[in-house]
PDB file of C-alpha atoms in Angstrom:
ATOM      1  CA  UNK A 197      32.774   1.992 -19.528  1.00  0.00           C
ATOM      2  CA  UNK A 198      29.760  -0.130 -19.528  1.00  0.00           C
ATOM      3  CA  UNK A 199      28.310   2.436 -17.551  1.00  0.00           C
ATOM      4  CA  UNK A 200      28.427   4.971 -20.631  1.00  0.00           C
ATOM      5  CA  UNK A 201      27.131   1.789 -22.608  1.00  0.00           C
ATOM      6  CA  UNK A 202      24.020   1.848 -20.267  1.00  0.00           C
ATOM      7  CA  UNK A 203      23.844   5.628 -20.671  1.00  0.00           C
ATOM      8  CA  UNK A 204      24.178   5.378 -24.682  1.00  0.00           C
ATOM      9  CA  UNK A 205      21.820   2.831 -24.779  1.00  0.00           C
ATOM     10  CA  UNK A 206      18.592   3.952 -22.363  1.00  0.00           C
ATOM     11  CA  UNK A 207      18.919   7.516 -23.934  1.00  0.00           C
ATOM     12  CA  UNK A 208      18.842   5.504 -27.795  1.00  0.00           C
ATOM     13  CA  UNK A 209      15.675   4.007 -26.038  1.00  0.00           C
ATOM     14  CA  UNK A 210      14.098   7.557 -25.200  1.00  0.00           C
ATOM     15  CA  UNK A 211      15.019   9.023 -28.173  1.00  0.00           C
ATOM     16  CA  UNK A 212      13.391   6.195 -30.137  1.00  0.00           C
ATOM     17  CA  UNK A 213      10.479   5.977 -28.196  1.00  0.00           C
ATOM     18  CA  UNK A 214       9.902   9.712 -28.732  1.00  0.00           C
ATOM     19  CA  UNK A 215      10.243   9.626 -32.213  1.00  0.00           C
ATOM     20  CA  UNK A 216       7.195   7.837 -32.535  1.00  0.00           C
ATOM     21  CA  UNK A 217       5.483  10.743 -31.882  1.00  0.00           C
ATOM     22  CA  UNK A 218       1.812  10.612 -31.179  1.00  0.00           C
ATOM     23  CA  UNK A 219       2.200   6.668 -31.078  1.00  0.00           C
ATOM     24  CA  UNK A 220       4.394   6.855 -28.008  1.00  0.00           C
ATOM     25  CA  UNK A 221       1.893   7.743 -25.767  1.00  0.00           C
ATOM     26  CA  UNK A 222      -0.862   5.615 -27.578  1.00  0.00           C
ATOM     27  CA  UNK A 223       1.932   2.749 -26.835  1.00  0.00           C
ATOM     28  CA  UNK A 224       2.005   3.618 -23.168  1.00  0.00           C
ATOM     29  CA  UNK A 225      -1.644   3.920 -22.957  1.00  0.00           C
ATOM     30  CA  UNK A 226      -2.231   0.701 -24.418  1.00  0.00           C
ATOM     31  CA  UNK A 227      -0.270  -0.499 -22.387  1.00  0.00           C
ATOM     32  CA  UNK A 228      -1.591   0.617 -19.249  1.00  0.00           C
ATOM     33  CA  UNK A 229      -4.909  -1.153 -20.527  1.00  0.00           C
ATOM     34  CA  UNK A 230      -3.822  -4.913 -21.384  1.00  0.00           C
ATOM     35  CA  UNK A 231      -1.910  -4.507 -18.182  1.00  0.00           C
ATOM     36  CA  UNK A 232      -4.971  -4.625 -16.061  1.00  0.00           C
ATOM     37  CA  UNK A 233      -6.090  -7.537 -18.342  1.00  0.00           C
ATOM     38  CA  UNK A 234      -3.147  -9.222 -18.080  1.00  0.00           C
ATOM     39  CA  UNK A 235      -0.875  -8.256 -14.693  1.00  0.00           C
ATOM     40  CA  UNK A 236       2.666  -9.629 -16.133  1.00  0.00           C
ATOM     41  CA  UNK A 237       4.386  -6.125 -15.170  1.00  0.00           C
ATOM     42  CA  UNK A 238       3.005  -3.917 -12.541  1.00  0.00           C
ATOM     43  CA  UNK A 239       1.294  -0.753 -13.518  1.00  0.00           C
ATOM     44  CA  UNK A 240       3.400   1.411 -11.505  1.00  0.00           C
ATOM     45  CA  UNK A 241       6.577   0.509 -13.788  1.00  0.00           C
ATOM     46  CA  UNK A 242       4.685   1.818 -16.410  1.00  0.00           C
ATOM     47  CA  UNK A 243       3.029   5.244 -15.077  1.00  0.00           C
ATOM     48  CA  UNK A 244       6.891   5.833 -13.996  1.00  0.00           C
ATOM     49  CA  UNK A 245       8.136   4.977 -17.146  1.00  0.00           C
ATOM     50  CA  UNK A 246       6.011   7.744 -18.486  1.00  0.00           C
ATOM     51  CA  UNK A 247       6.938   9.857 -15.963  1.00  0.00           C
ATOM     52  CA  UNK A 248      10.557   9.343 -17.048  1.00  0.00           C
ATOM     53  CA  UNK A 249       9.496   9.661 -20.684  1.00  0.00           C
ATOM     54  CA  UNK A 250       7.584  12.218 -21.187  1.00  0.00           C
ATOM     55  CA  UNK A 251       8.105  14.336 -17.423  1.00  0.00           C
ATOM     56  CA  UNK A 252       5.624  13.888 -14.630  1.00  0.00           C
ATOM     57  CA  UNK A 253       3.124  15.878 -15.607  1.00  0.00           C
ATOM     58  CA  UNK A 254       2.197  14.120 -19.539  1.00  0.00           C
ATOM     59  CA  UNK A 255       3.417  11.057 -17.946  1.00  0.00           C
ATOM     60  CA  UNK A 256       0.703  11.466 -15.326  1.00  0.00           C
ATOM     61  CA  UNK A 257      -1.856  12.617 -17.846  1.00  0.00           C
ATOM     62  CA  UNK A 258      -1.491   9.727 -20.402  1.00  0.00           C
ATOM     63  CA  UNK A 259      -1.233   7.229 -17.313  1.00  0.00           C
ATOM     64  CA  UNK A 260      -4.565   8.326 -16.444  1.00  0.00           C
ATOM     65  CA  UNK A 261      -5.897   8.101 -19.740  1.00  0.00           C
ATOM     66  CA  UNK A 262      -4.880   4.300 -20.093  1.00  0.00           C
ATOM     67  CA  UNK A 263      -5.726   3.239 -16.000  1.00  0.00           C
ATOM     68  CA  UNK A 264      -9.012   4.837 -16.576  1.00  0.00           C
ATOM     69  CA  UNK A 265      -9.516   3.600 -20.070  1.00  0.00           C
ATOM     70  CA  UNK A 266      -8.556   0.163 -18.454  1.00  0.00           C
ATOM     71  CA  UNK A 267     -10.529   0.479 -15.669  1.00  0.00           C
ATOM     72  CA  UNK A 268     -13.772   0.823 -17.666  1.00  0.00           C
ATOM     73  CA  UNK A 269     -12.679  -2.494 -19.991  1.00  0.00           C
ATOM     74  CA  UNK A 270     -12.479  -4.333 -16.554  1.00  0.00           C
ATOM     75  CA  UNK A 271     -15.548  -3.042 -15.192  1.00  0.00           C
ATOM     76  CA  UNK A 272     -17.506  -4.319 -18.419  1.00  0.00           C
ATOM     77  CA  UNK A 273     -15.436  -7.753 -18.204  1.00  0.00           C
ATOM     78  CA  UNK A 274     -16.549  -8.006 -14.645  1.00  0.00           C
ATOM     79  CA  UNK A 275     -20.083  -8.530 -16.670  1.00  0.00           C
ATOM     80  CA  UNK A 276     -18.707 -11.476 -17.942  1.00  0.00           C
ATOM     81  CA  UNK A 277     -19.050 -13.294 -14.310  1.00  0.00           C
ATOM     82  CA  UNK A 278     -22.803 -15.196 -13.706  1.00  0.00           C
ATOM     83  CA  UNK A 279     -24.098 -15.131 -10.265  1.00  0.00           C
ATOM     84  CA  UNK A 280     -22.810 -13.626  -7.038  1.00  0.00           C
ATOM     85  CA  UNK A 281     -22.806 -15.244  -3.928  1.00  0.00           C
ATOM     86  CA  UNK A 282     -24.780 -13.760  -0.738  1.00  0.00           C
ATOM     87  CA  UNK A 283     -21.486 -12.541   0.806  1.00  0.00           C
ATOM     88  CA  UNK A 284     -21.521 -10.532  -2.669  1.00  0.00           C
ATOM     89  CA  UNK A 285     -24.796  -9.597  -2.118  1.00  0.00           C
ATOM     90  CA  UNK A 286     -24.104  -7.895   1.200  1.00  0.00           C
ATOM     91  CA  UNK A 287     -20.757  -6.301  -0.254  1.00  0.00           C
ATOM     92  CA  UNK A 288     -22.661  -4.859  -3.337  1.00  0.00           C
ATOM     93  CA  UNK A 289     -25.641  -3.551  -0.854  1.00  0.00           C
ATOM     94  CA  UNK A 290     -23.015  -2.118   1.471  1.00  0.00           C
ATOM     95  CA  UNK A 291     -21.310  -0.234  -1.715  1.00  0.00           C
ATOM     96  CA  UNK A 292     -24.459   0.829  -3.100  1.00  0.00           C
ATOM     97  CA  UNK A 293     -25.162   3.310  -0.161  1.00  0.00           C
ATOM     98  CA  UNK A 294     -22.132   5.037  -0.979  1.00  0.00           C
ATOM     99  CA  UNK A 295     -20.667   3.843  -4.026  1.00  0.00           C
ATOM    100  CA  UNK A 296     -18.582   7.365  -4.827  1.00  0.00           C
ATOM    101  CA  UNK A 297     -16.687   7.311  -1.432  1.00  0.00           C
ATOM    102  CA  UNK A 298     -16.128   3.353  -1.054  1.00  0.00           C
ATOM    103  CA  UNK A 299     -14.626   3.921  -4.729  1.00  0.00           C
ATOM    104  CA  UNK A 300     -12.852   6.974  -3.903  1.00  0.00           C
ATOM    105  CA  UNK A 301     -11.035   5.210  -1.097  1.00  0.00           C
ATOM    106  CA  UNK A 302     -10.241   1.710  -2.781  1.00  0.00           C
ATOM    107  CA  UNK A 303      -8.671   3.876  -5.139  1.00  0.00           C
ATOM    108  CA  UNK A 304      -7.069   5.893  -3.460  1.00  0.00           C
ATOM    109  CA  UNK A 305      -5.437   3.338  -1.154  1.00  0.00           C
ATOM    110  CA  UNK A 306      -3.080   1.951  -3.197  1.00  0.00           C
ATOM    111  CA  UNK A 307      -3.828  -2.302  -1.252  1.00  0.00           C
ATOM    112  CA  UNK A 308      -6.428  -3.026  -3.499  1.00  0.00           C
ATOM    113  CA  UNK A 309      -5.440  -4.761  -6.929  1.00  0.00           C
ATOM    114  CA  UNK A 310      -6.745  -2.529  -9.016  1.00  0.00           C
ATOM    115  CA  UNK A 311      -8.377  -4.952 -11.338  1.00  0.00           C
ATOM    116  CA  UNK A 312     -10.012  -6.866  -9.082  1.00  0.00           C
ATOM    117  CA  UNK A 313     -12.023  -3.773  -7.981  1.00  0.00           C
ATOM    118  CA  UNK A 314     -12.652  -3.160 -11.469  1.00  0.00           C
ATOM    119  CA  UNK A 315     -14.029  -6.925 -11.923  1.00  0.00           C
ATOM    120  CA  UNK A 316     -16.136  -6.927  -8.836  1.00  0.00           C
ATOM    121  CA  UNK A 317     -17.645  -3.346  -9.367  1.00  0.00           C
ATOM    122  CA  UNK A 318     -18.596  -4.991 -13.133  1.00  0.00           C
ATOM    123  CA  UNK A 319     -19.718  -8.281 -11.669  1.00  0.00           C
ATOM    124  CA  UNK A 320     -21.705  -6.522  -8.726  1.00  0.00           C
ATOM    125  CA  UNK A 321     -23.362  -4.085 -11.848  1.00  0.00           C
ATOM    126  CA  UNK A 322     -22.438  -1.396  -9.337  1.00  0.00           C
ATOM    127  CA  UNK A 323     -23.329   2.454 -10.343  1.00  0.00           C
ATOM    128  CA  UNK A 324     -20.964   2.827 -13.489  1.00  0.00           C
ATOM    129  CA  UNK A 325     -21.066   7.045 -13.250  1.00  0.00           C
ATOM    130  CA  UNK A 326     -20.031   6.706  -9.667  1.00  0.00           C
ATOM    131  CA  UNK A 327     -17.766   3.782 -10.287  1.00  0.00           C
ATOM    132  CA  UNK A 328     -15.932   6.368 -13.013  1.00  0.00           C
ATOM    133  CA  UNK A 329     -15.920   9.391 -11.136  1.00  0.00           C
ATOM    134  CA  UNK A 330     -14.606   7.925  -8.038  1.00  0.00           C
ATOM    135  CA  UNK A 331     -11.861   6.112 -10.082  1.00  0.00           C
ATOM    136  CA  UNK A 332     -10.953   9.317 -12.225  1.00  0.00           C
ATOM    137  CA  UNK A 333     -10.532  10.933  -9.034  1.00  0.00           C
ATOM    138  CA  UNK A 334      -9.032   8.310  -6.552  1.00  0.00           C
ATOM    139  CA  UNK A 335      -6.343   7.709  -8.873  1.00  0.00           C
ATOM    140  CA  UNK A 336      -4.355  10.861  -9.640  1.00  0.00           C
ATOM    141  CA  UNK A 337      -1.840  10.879  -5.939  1.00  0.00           C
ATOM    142  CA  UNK A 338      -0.877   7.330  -7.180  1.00  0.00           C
ATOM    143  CA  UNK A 339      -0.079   8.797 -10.845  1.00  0.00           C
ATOM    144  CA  UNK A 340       1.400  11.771  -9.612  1.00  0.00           C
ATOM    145  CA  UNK A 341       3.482   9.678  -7.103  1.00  0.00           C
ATOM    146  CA  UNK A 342       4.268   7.093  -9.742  1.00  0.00           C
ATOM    147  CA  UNK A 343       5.053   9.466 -12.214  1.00  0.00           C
ATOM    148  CA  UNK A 344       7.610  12.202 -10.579  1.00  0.00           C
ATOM    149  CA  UNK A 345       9.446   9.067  -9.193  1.00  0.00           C
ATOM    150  CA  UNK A 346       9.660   7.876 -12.735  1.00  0.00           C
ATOM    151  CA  UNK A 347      10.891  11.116 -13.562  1.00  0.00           C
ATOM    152  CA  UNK A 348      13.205  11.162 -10.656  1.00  0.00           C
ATOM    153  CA  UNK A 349      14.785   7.532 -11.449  1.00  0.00           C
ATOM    154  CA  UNK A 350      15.162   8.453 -14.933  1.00  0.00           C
ATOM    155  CA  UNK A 351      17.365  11.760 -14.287  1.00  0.00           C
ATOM    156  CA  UNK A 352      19.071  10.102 -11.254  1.00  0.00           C
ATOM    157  CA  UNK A 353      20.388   7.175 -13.522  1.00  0.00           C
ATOM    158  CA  UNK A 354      21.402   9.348 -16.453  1.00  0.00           C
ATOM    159  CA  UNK A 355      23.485  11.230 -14.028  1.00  0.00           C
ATOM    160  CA  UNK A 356      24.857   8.586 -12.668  1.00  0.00           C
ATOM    161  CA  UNK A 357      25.649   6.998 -15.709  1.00  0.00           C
ATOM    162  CA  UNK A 358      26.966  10.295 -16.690  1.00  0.00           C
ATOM    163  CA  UNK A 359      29.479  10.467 -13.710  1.00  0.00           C
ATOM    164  CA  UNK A 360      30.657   6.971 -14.060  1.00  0.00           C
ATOM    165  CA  UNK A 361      31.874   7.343 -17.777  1.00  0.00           C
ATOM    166  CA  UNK A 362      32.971  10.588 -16.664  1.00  0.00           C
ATOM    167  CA  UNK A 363      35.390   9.139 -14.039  1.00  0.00           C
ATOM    168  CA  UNK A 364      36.718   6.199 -16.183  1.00  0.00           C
ATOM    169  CA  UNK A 365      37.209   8.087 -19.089  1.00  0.00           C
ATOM    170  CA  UNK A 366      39.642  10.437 -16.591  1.00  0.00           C
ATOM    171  CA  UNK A 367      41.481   7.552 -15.245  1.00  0.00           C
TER     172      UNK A 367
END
């Protein structure tokens, strides 16, 4: 029974959630952005909650709106931080020659925190067009990832639920 409980009440979750329209998404988005500012709950519980909201592929697309939008109010807080240190020196000099694909692959490679590289590109004042780009780019296997399994984990627990009520409602 509590099962169908759990059912009732994550689909009275959805529904509300969706009801809200063209806030919904702005809710996810924002989000997504005061998540990189402040890292209580990781990001990828939220791209796969869109995912399971709104189906991989808008889940995906808003989820990139807000990690990008949040990656660009990190890379301008990075500004925030005086001075860099000559092992920062040799890091930023070492990005510089190929700022695009060192930004493509810390993107891509989901073991960097994600903030962090958004800090030190803004502290460093690295290329901000390449710095974008690369992000833009670098990030859509994670979202995709994050997103279908978000999808995925949404219909595989309201089936679930579904069969449990199912089988005590039958005994």
């Amino acid at each position: 029974m509590s099962s169908g409980i759990l059912n009732d009440f994550g689909a009275t979750i959805s529904e509300g959630i969706l009801h809200l329209g063209f806030f919904a998404p702005c809710g996810l988005i924002l989000a997504l952005i005061i998540q990189q500012v402040f890292p209580v709950v990781p990001s990828s519980l939220l791209i796969g909650l869109g995912g399971a909201l709104f189906g991989p592929l808008w889940g995906m697309a808003f989820s990139w709106i807000g990690v990008v939008s949040s990656s660009v109010v990190c890379y301008f807080l990075g500004f925030s931080f005086e001075g860099v240190g000559k092992k920062a020196l040799k890091m930023k000099k070492l990005l510089e020659k190929r700022s695009f694909l060192s930004f493509l692959a810390l993107r891509a490679i989901p073991l960097f925190p994600f903030n962090l590289v958004s800090l030190g590109a803004g502290a460093l004042r690295l290329n901000f067009s390449s710095y974008l780009l690369a992000t833009s780019i670098g990030i859509l296997p994670n979202l995709a990832l994050y997103a279908f399994l978000g999808k995925e984990a949404g219909d595989v627990f309201a089936s679930s639920a579904h069969l449990v009520k199912t089988y005590f409602l039958r005994m």
